[in-house]
Coordinates of C-alpha atoms and ligand atoms in Angstrom, one line a residue:
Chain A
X140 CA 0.0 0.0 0.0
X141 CA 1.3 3.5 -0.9
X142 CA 1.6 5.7 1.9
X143 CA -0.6 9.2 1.8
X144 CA 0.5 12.2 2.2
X145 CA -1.5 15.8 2.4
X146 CA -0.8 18.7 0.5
X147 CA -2.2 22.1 0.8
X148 CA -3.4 24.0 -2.0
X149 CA -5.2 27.1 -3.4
X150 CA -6.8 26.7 -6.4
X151 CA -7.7 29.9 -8.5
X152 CA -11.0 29.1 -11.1
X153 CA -11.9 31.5 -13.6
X154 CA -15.5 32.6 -14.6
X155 CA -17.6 30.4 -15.5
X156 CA -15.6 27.1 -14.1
X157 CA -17.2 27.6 -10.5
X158 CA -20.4 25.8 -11.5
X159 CA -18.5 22.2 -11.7
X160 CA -18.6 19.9 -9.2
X161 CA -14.7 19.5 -8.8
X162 CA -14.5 18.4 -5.4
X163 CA -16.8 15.6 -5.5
X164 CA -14.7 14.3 -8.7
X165 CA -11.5 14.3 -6.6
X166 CA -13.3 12.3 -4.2
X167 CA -15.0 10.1 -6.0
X168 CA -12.1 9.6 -8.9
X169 CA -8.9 9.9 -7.3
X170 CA -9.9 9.1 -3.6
X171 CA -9.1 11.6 -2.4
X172 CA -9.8 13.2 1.5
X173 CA -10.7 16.6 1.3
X174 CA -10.4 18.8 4.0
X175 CA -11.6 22.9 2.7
X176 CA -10.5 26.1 4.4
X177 CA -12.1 28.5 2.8
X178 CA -13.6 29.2 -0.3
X179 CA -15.1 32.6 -2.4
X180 CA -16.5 33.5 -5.4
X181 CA -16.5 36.8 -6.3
X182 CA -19.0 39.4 -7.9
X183 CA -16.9 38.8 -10.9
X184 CA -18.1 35.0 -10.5
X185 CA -14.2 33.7 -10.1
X186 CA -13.5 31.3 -7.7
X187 CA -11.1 30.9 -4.8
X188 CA -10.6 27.5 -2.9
X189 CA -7.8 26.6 -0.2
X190 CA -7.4 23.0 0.6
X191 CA -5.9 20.4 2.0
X192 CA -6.0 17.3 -0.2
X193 CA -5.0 13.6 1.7
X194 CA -4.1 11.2 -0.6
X195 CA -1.3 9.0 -2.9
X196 CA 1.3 11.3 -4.4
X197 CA 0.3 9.8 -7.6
X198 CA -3.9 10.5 -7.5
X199 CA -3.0 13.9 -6.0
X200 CA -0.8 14.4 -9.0
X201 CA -3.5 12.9 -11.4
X202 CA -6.2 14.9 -9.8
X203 CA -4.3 18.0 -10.4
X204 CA -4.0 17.4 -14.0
X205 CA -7.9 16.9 -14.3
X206 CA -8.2 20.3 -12.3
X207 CA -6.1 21.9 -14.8
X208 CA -8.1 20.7 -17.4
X209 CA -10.7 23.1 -16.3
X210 CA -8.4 26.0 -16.8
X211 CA -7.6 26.5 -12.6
X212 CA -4.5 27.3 -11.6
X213 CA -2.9 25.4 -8.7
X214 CA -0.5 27.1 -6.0
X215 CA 0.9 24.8 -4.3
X216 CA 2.3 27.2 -1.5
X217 CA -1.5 27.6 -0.6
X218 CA -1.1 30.5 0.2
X219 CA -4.6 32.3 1.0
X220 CA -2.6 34.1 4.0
X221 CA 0.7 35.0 4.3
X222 CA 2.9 37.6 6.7
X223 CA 4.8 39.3 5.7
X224 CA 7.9 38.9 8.1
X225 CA 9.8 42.5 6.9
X226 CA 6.1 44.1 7.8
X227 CA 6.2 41.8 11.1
X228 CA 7.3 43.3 14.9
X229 CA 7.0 40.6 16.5
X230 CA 4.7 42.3 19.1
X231 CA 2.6 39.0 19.6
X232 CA -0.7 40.6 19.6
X233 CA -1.4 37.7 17.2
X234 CA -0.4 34.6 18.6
X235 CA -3.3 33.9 21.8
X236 CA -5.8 34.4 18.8
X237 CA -4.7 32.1 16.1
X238 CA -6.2 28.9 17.3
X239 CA -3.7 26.6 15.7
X240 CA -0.5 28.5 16.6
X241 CA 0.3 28.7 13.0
X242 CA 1.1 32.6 14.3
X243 CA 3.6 31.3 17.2
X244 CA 6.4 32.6 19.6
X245 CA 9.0 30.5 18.0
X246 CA 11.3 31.2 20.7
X247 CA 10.8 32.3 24.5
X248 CA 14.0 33.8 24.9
X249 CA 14.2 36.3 22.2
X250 CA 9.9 36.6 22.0
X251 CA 10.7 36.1 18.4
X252 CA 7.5 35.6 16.5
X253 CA 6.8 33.0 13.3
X254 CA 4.5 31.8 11.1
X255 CA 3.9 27.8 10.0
X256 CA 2.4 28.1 7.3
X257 CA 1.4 24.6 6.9
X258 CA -1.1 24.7 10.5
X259 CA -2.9 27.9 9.0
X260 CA -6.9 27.3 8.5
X261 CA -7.3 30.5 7.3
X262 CA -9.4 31.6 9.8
X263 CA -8.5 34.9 9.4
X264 CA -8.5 36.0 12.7
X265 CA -4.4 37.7 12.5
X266 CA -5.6 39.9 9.7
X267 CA -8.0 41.5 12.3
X268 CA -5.7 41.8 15.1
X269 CA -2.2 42.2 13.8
X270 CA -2.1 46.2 14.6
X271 CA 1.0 46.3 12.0
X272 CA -0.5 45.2 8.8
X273 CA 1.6 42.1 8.5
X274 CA -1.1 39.7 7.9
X275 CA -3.1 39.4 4.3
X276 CA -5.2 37.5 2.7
X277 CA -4.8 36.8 -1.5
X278 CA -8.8 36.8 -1.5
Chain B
X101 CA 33.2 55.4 40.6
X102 CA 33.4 57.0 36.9
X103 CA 32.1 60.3 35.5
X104 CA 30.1 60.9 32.0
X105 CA 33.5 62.6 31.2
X106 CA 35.3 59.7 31.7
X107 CA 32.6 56.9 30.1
X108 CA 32.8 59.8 26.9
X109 CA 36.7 59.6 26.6
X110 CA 36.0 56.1 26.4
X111 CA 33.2 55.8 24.3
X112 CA 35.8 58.0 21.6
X113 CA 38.5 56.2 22.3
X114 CA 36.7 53.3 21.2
X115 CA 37.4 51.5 24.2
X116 CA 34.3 51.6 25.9
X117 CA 32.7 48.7 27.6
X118 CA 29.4 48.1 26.2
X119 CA 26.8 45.4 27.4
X120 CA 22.6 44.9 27.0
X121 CA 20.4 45.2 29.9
X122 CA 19.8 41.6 29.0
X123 CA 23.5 40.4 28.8
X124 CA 24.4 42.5 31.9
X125 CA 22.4 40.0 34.1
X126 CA 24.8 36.7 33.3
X127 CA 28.1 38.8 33.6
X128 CA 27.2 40.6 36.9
X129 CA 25.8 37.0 38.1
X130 CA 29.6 35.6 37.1
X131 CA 31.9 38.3 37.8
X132 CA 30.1 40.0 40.5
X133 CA 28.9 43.6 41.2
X134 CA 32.2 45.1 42.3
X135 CA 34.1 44.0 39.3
X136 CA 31.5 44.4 36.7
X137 CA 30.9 47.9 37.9
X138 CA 34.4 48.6 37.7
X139 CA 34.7 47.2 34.1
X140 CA 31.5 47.9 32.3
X141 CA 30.5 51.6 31.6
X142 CA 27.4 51.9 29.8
X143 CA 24.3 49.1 30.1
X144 CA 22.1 49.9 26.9
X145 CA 18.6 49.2 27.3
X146 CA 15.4 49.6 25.2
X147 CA 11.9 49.3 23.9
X148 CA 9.6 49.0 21.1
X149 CA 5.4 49.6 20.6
X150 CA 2.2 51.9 20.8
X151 CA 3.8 55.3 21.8
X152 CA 0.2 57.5 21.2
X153 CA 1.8 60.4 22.8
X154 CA 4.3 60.9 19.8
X155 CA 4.3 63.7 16.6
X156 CA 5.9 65.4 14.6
X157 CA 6.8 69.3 13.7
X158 CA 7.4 69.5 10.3
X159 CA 8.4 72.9 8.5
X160 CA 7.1 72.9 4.5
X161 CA 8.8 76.1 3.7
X162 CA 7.0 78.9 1.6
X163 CA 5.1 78.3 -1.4
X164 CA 4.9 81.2 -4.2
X165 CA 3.0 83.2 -3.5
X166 CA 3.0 82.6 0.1
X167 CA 0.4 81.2 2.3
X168 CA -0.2 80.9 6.3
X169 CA -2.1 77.7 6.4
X170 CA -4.9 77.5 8.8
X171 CA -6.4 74.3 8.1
X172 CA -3.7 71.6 6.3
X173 CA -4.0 68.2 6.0
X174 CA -1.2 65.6 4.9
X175 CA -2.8 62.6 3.6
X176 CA -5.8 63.8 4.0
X177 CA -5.3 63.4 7.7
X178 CA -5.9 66.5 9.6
X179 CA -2.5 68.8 11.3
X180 CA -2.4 71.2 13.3
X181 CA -1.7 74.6 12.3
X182 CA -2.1 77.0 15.1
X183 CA 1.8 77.5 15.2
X184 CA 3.6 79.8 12.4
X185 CA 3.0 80.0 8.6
X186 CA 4.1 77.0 7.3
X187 CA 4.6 75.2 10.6
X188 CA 2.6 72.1 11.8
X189 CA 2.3 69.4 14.0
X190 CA 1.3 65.7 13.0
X191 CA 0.0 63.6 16.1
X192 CA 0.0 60.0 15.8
X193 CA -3.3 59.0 16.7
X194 CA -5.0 61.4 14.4
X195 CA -7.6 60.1 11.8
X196 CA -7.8 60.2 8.2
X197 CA -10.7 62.9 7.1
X198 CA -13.8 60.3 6.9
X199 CA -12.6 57.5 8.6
X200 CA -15.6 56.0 9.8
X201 CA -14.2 55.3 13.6
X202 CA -15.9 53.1 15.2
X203 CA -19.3 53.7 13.7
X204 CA -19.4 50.6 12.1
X205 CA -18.1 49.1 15.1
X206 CA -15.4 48.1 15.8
X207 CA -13.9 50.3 13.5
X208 CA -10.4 49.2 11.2
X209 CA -8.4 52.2 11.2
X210 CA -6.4 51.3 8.5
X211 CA -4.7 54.7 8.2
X212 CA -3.7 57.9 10.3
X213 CA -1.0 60.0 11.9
X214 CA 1.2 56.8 12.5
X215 CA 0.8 56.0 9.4
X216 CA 1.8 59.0 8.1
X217 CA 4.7 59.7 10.3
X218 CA 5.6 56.0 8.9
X219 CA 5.8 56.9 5.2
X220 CA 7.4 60.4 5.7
X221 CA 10.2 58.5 7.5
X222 CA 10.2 55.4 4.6
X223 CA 10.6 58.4 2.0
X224 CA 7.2 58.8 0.4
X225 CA 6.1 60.9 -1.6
X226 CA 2.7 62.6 0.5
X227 CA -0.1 64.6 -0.6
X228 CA -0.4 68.3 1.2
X229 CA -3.9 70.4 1.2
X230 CA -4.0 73.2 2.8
X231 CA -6.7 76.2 3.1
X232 CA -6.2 79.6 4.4
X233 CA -8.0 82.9 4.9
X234 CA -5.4 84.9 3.0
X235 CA -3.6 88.0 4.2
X236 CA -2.2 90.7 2.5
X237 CA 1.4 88.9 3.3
X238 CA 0.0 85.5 2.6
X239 CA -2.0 85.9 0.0
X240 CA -2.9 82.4 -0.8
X241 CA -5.9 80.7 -0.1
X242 CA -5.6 77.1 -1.0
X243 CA -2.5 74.6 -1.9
X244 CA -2.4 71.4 -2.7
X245 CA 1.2 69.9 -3.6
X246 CA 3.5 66.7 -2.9
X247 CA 6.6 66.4 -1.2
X248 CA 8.9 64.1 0.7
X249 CA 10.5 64.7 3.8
X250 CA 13.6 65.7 1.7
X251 CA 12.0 68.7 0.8
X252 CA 11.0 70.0 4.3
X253 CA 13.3 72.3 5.9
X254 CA 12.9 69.9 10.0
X255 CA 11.0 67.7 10.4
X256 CA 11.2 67.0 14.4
X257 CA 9.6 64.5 16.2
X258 CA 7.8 66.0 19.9
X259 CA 7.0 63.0 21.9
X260 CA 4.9 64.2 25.1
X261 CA 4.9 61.0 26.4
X262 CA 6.8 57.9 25.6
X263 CA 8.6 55.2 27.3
X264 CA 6.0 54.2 30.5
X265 CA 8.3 53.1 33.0
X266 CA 6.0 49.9 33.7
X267 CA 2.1 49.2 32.6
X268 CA -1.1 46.9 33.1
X269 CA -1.7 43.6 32.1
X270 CA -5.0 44.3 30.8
X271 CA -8.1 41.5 30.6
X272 CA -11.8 41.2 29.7
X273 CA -14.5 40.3 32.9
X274 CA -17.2 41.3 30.7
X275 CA -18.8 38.7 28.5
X276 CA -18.3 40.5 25.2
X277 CA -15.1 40.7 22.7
X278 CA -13.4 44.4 23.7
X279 CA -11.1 46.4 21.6
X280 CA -8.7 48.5 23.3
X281 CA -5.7 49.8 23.1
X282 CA -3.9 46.9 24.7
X283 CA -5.7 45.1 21.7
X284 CA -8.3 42.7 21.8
X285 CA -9.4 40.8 25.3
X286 CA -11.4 38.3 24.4
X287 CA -14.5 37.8 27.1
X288 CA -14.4 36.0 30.5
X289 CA -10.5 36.9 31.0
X290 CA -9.8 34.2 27.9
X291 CA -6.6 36.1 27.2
X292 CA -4.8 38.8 28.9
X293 CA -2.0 41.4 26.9
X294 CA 0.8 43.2 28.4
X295 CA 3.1 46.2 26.7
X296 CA 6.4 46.3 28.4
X297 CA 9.8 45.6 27.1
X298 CA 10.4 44.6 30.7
X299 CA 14.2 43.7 31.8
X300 CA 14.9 45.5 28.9
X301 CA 12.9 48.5 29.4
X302 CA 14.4 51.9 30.0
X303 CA 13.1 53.3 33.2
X304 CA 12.8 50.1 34.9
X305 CA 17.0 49.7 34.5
X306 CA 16.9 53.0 36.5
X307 CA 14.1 53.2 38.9
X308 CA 14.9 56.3 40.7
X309 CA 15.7 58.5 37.7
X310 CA 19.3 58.5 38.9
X311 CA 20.8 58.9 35.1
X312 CA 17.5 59.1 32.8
X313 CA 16.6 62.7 32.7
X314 CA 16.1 66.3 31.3
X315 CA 19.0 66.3 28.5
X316 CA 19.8 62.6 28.4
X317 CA 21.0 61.3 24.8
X318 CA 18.6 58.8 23.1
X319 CA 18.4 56.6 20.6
X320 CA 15.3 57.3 19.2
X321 CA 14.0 55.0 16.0
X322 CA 17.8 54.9 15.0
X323 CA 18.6 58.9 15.1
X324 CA 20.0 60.9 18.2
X325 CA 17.5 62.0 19.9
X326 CA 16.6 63.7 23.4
X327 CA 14.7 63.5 26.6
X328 CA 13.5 67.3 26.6
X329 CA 11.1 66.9 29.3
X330 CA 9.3 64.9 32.0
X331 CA 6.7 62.6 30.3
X332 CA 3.0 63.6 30.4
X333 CA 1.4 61.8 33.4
X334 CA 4.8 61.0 34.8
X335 CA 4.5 60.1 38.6
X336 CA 7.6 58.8 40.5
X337 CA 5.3 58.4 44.0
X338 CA 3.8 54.9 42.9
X339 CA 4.2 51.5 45.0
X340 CA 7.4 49.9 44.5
X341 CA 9.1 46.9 45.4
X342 CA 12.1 46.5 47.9
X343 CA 14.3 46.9 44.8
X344 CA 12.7 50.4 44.2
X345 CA 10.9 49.0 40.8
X346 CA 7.2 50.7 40.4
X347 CA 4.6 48.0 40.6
X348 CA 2.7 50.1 37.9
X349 CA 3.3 53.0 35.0
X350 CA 4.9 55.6 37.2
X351 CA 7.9 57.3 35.1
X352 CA 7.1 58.7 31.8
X353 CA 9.6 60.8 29.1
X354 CA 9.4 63.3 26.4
X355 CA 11.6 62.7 23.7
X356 CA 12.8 64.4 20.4
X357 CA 14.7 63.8 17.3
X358 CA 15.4 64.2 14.2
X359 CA 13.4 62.3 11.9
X360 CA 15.5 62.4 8.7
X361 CA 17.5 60.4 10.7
X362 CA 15.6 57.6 11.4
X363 CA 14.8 54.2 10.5
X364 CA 11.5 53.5 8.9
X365 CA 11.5 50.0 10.9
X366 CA 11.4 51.3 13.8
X367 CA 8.9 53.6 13.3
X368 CA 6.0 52.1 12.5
X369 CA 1.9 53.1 11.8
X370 CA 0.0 51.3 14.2
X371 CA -3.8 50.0 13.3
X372 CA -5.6 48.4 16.5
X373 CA -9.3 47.3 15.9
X374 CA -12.2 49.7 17.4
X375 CA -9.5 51.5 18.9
X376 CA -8.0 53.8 16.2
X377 CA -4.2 54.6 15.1
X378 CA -1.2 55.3 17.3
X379 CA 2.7 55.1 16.2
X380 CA 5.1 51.8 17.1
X381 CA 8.3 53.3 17.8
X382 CA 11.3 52.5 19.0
X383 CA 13.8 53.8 21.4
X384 CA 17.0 52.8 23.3
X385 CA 18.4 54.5 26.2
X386 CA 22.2 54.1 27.7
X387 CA 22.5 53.8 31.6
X388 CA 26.1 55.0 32.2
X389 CA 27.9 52.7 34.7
X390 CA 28.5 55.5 37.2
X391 CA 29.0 53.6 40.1
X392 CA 27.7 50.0 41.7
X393 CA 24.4 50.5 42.9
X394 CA 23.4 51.8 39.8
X395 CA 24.9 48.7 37.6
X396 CA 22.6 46.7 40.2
X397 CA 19.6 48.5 39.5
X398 CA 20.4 47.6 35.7
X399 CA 20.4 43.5 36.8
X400 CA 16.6 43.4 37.2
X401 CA 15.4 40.7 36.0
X402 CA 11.8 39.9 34.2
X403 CA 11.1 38.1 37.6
X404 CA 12.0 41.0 39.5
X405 CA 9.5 43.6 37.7
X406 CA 5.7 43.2 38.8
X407 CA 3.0 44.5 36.6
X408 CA -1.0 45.1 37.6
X409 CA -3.5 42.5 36.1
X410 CA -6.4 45.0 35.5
X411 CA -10.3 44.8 33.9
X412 CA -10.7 46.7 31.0
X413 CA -14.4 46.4 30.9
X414 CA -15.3 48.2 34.0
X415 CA -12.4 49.0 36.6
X416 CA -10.2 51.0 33.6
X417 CA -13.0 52.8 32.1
X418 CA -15.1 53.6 35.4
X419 CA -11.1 54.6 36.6
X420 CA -11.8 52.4 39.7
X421 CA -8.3 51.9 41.4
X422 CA -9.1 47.7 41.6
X423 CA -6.6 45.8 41.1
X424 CA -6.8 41.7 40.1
X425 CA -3.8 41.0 41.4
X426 CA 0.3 41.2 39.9
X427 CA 2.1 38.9 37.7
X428 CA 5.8 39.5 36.3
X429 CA 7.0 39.1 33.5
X430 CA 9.0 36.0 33.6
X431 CA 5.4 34.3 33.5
X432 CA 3.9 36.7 30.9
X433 CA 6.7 35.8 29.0
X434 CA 5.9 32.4 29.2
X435 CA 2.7 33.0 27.5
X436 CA 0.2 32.3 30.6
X437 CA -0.6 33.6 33.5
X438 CA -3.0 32.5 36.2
X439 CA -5.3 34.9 37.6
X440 CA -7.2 33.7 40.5
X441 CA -6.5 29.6 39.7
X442 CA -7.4 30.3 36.1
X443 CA -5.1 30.1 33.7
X444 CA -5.2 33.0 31.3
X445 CA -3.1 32.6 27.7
X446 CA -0.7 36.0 27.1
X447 CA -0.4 38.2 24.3
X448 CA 1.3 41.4 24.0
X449 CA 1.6 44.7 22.2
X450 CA 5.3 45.9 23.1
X451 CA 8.0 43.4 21.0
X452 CA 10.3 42.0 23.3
X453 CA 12.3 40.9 20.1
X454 CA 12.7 44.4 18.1
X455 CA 13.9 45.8 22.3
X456 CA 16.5 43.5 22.0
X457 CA 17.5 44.3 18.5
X458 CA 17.6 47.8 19.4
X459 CA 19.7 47.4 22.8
X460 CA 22.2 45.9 20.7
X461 CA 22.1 48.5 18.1
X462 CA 22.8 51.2 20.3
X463 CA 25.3 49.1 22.2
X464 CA 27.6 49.0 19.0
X465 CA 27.1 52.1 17.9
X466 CA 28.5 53.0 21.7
X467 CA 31.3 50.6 20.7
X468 CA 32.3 52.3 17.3
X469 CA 32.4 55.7 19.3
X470 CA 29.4 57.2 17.1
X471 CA 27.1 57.9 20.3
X472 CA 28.3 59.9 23.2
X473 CA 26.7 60.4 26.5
X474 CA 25.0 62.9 27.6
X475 CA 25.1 64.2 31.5
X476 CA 21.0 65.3 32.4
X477 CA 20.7 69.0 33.2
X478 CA 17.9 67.7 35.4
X479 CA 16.3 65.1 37.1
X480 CA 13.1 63.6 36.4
X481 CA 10.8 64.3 40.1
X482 CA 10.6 60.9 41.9
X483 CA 7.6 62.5 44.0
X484 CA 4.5 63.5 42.3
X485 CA 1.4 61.9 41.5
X486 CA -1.2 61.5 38.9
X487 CA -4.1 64.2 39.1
X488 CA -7.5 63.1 37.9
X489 CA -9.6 65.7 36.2
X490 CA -12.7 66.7 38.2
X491 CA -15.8 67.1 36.3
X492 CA -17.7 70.1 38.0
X493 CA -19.9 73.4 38.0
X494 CA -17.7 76.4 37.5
X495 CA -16.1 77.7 41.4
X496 CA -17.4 81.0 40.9
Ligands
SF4_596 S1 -5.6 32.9 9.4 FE1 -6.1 32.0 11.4 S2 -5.0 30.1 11.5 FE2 -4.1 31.3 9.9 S3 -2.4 32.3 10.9 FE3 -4.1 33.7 10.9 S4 -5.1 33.4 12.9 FE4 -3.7 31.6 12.5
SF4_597 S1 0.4 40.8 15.5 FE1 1.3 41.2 13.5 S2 3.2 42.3 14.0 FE2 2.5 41.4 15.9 S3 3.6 39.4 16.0 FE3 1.6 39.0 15.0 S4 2.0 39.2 12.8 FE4 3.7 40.2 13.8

């Protein structure tokens, strides 16, 4: 048995693609566990979807070429929030309000401040309180 | 015993003997007092967050024709102008024109007088409007132009209060989300914020005002920069501990400089939610080694230094004097606290990391000979207290 592995993503689907049921075909085709974070469709009817996607290397790989084929682009960095470390003070106003200490004191000593990317949800809650603009959101 | 005199000679010599307020701690620990104090001659300590109490004069020069501004705004957030022609002052916690505040509650603040003090420092270009009633000198009735902080003859920070010698630990007993400005507490004391640089923190390396006062050289967001004056609300009569260290905010100071001369990362627009804007700065302070006792004072430790746990959601606003209880910051540091047998998660507002950075900026610059010290002209009152303000019917 191949072992799984889970990757997160952001796919970006232009107008008109929002309307097909992509998820349920990475289920159901490339068995796939889905897990979503977040997902928007604008006024403009695009779509944004952040993910993580559990699965063999070689079905996640497969279902990405099947995404594709609907004209969505894939970022692999998944990156649907991102600080911006330059903009960063580490103040840790953040950190008792991200609830997966994504946003983290990375060490006690110096109170220095860093972000996993990997354990953010995209909750958005650092955008709110980070009083030095460090946090953003792509959508 | 050593004189400013001799730490300066020193300093230029390039021989000085130049150590954090964090680093000062160990050494003392392993060489002891005696022989530390004899060694070391200046302790370099620091801080960095929300200073509201901070602006900026800036000078634009004269258009042609000429114009006394009455009203001026510089991106589109209002200045005052109630000083000479083409003189005004920027305070940090003033809105943009049609910010929204918190009426749409709570507010973002996206943008204001920190901001703006931010980009002038970071070299951006800036929008200036400004309206007048004309005169027959100052003809002029309305400018709007761009400019830099290149083009302006000073721009001077005037800092009225920065630098709180110690402050609350502030928390939520209420059972809705608040927005301060110690940030957000979260309902039913779920998380408590501090805003102290702590061992590291300026006044707290010198308690008494022994070396901190009226004339001392600062390093203030990078340039040289002054303590001019006591801080607004300074108070040196507080509670203290056996070590002299105020349990609470006690000493305050007014600080200038010259903002061409700054670094734009350490000065910093500040946007906290349903609160409104303020200005992150940074400053750094050298303690000369004079003599012993005042190397000890600059040992204190994190443990040493106690801070109030107070409730924003009644006590601070009613200004009731309750207090929950203390904590240090050794345990605030450590990200929790317990507050009567609950245990309360810790956030913050002042970075303990950029305090650090900036202690050990200012202790090479000490090192390369490029900042001297200077001796205070005067002391900074130890007595004094904090006056309310009555609200009353006229006396007569
Ligand atoms: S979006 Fe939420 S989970 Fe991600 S870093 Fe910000 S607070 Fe943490
Ligand atoms: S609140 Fe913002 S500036 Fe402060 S540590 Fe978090 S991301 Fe950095």
């Amino acid at each position: 048995m191949s072992t799984t592995v889970t990757k997160k993503l952001m796919l970006f689907f232009p107008r008109c693609e929002c309307e097909k049921p992509i998820i349920y075909h990475l289920v159901k085709d490339y068995d796939l566990i889905v897990n979503v974070f977040r997902a928007k469709v604008t006024p403009e009817e695009e779509g944004y979807l952040v993910l993580d996607v559990t699965g063999t290397e070689a079905n996640i790989e497969q279902a990405l070429e099947f995404v594709r084929t609907f004209n969505v682009t894939v970022n692999y960095a998944g990156k649907g929030v991102a600080w911006d470390a330059d903009r960063c003070t580490h103040c840790g106003h953040c950190v008792p309000h991200c609830p997966t200490a994504a946003l983290h004191v990375a060490d006690r000593g110096t109170m220095e401040v860093a972000f996993d990317e990997a354990k953010c949800i995209e909750c958005l809650a650092c955008i709110k309180v980070c009083p030095y603009g460090a946090c953003s959101s792509a959508f | 015993m050593k004189t400013y005199a001799d730490i300066n000679r020193r300093i230029e010599a390039g021989r000085a003997v130049v150590m954090t307020a964090e680093e000062i701690i160990g050494y003392v620990e392993q060489k002891g007092a005696t022989a530390a104090a004899a060694e070391v001659d200046v302790v370099t300590t620091a801080t960095f967050g929300p200073m509201c109490s901070s602006g900026c004069v800036l000078n634009f020069g004269h258009s042609k024709p000429k114009i006394r501004m009455t009203e001026a705004w510089v991106e589109d957030v209002l200045v005052y102008t109630g000083l000479a022609a083409v003189d005004v002052y920027l305070g940090a916690t003033q809105l943009r024109h049609n910010d929204p505040a918190n009426m749409y509650y709570p507010g973002e603040f996206r943008y204001g007088g920190g901001h703006v003090i931010e980009d002038l420092v970071a070299g951006k270009e800036l929008q200036l409007f400004a309206l007048s009633y004309g005169t027959d000198e100052y003809p002029l009735r309305e400018l709007r132009t761009y400019f830099t902080i290149q083009d302006l003859n000073q721009a001077i920070m005037v800092n009225p209060r920065n630098c709180y010698q110690n402050y609350n630990v502030a928390v939520n007993d209420s059972d809705r989300v608040l927005y301060t400005y110690m940030g957000r507490l979260d309902p039913n004391r779920r998380n408590a914020n501090y805003c102290s640089a702590g061992q590291l923190s300026p006044l707290l390396n010198d308690p008494l005002y022994e070396t901190i006062g009226v004339g001392t050289s600062v390093w203030l967001a990078g340039a040289r920069g002054h303590v001019y004056a006591e801080g607004t609300q300074h108070a040196g009569a507080c509670p203290r501990t056996e070590q002299d260290v105020p349990r609470g905010a006690a000493g305050t100071l007014a600080l200038t400089g010259d903002m061409k001369r700054m670094r734009p990362e350490f000065v910093r627009g500040v946007s906290l939610t349903g609160y409104g804007v303020s200005l992150g700065l940074g400053v750094g302070v050298p303690i000369p080694i004079l003599n012993e006792r005042i190397l000890k004072r600059t040992c204190v430790r994190d443990r040493d230094i106690q801070a109030p746990i107070v409730d924003y959601s009644s006590d601070y606003p009613n200004r009731s004097s309750r207090v929950l209880g203390y904590t240090d910051y050794e345990t605030l540091k450590s990200g929790e606290i317990e507050i009567e047998g609950k245990r309360v998660v810790v956030g913050s507002l002042s970075s303990y990391a950029r305090a650090r950075e900036i202690a050990a900026l200012l202790a090479d610059e000490i090192r390369r000979g490029e900042f001297l010290l200077a001796e205070p002209q005067q002391r900074l009152p130890v007595d004094g207290r904090m006056k309310p303000l009555t609200i009353r019917p006229p006396a007569t």
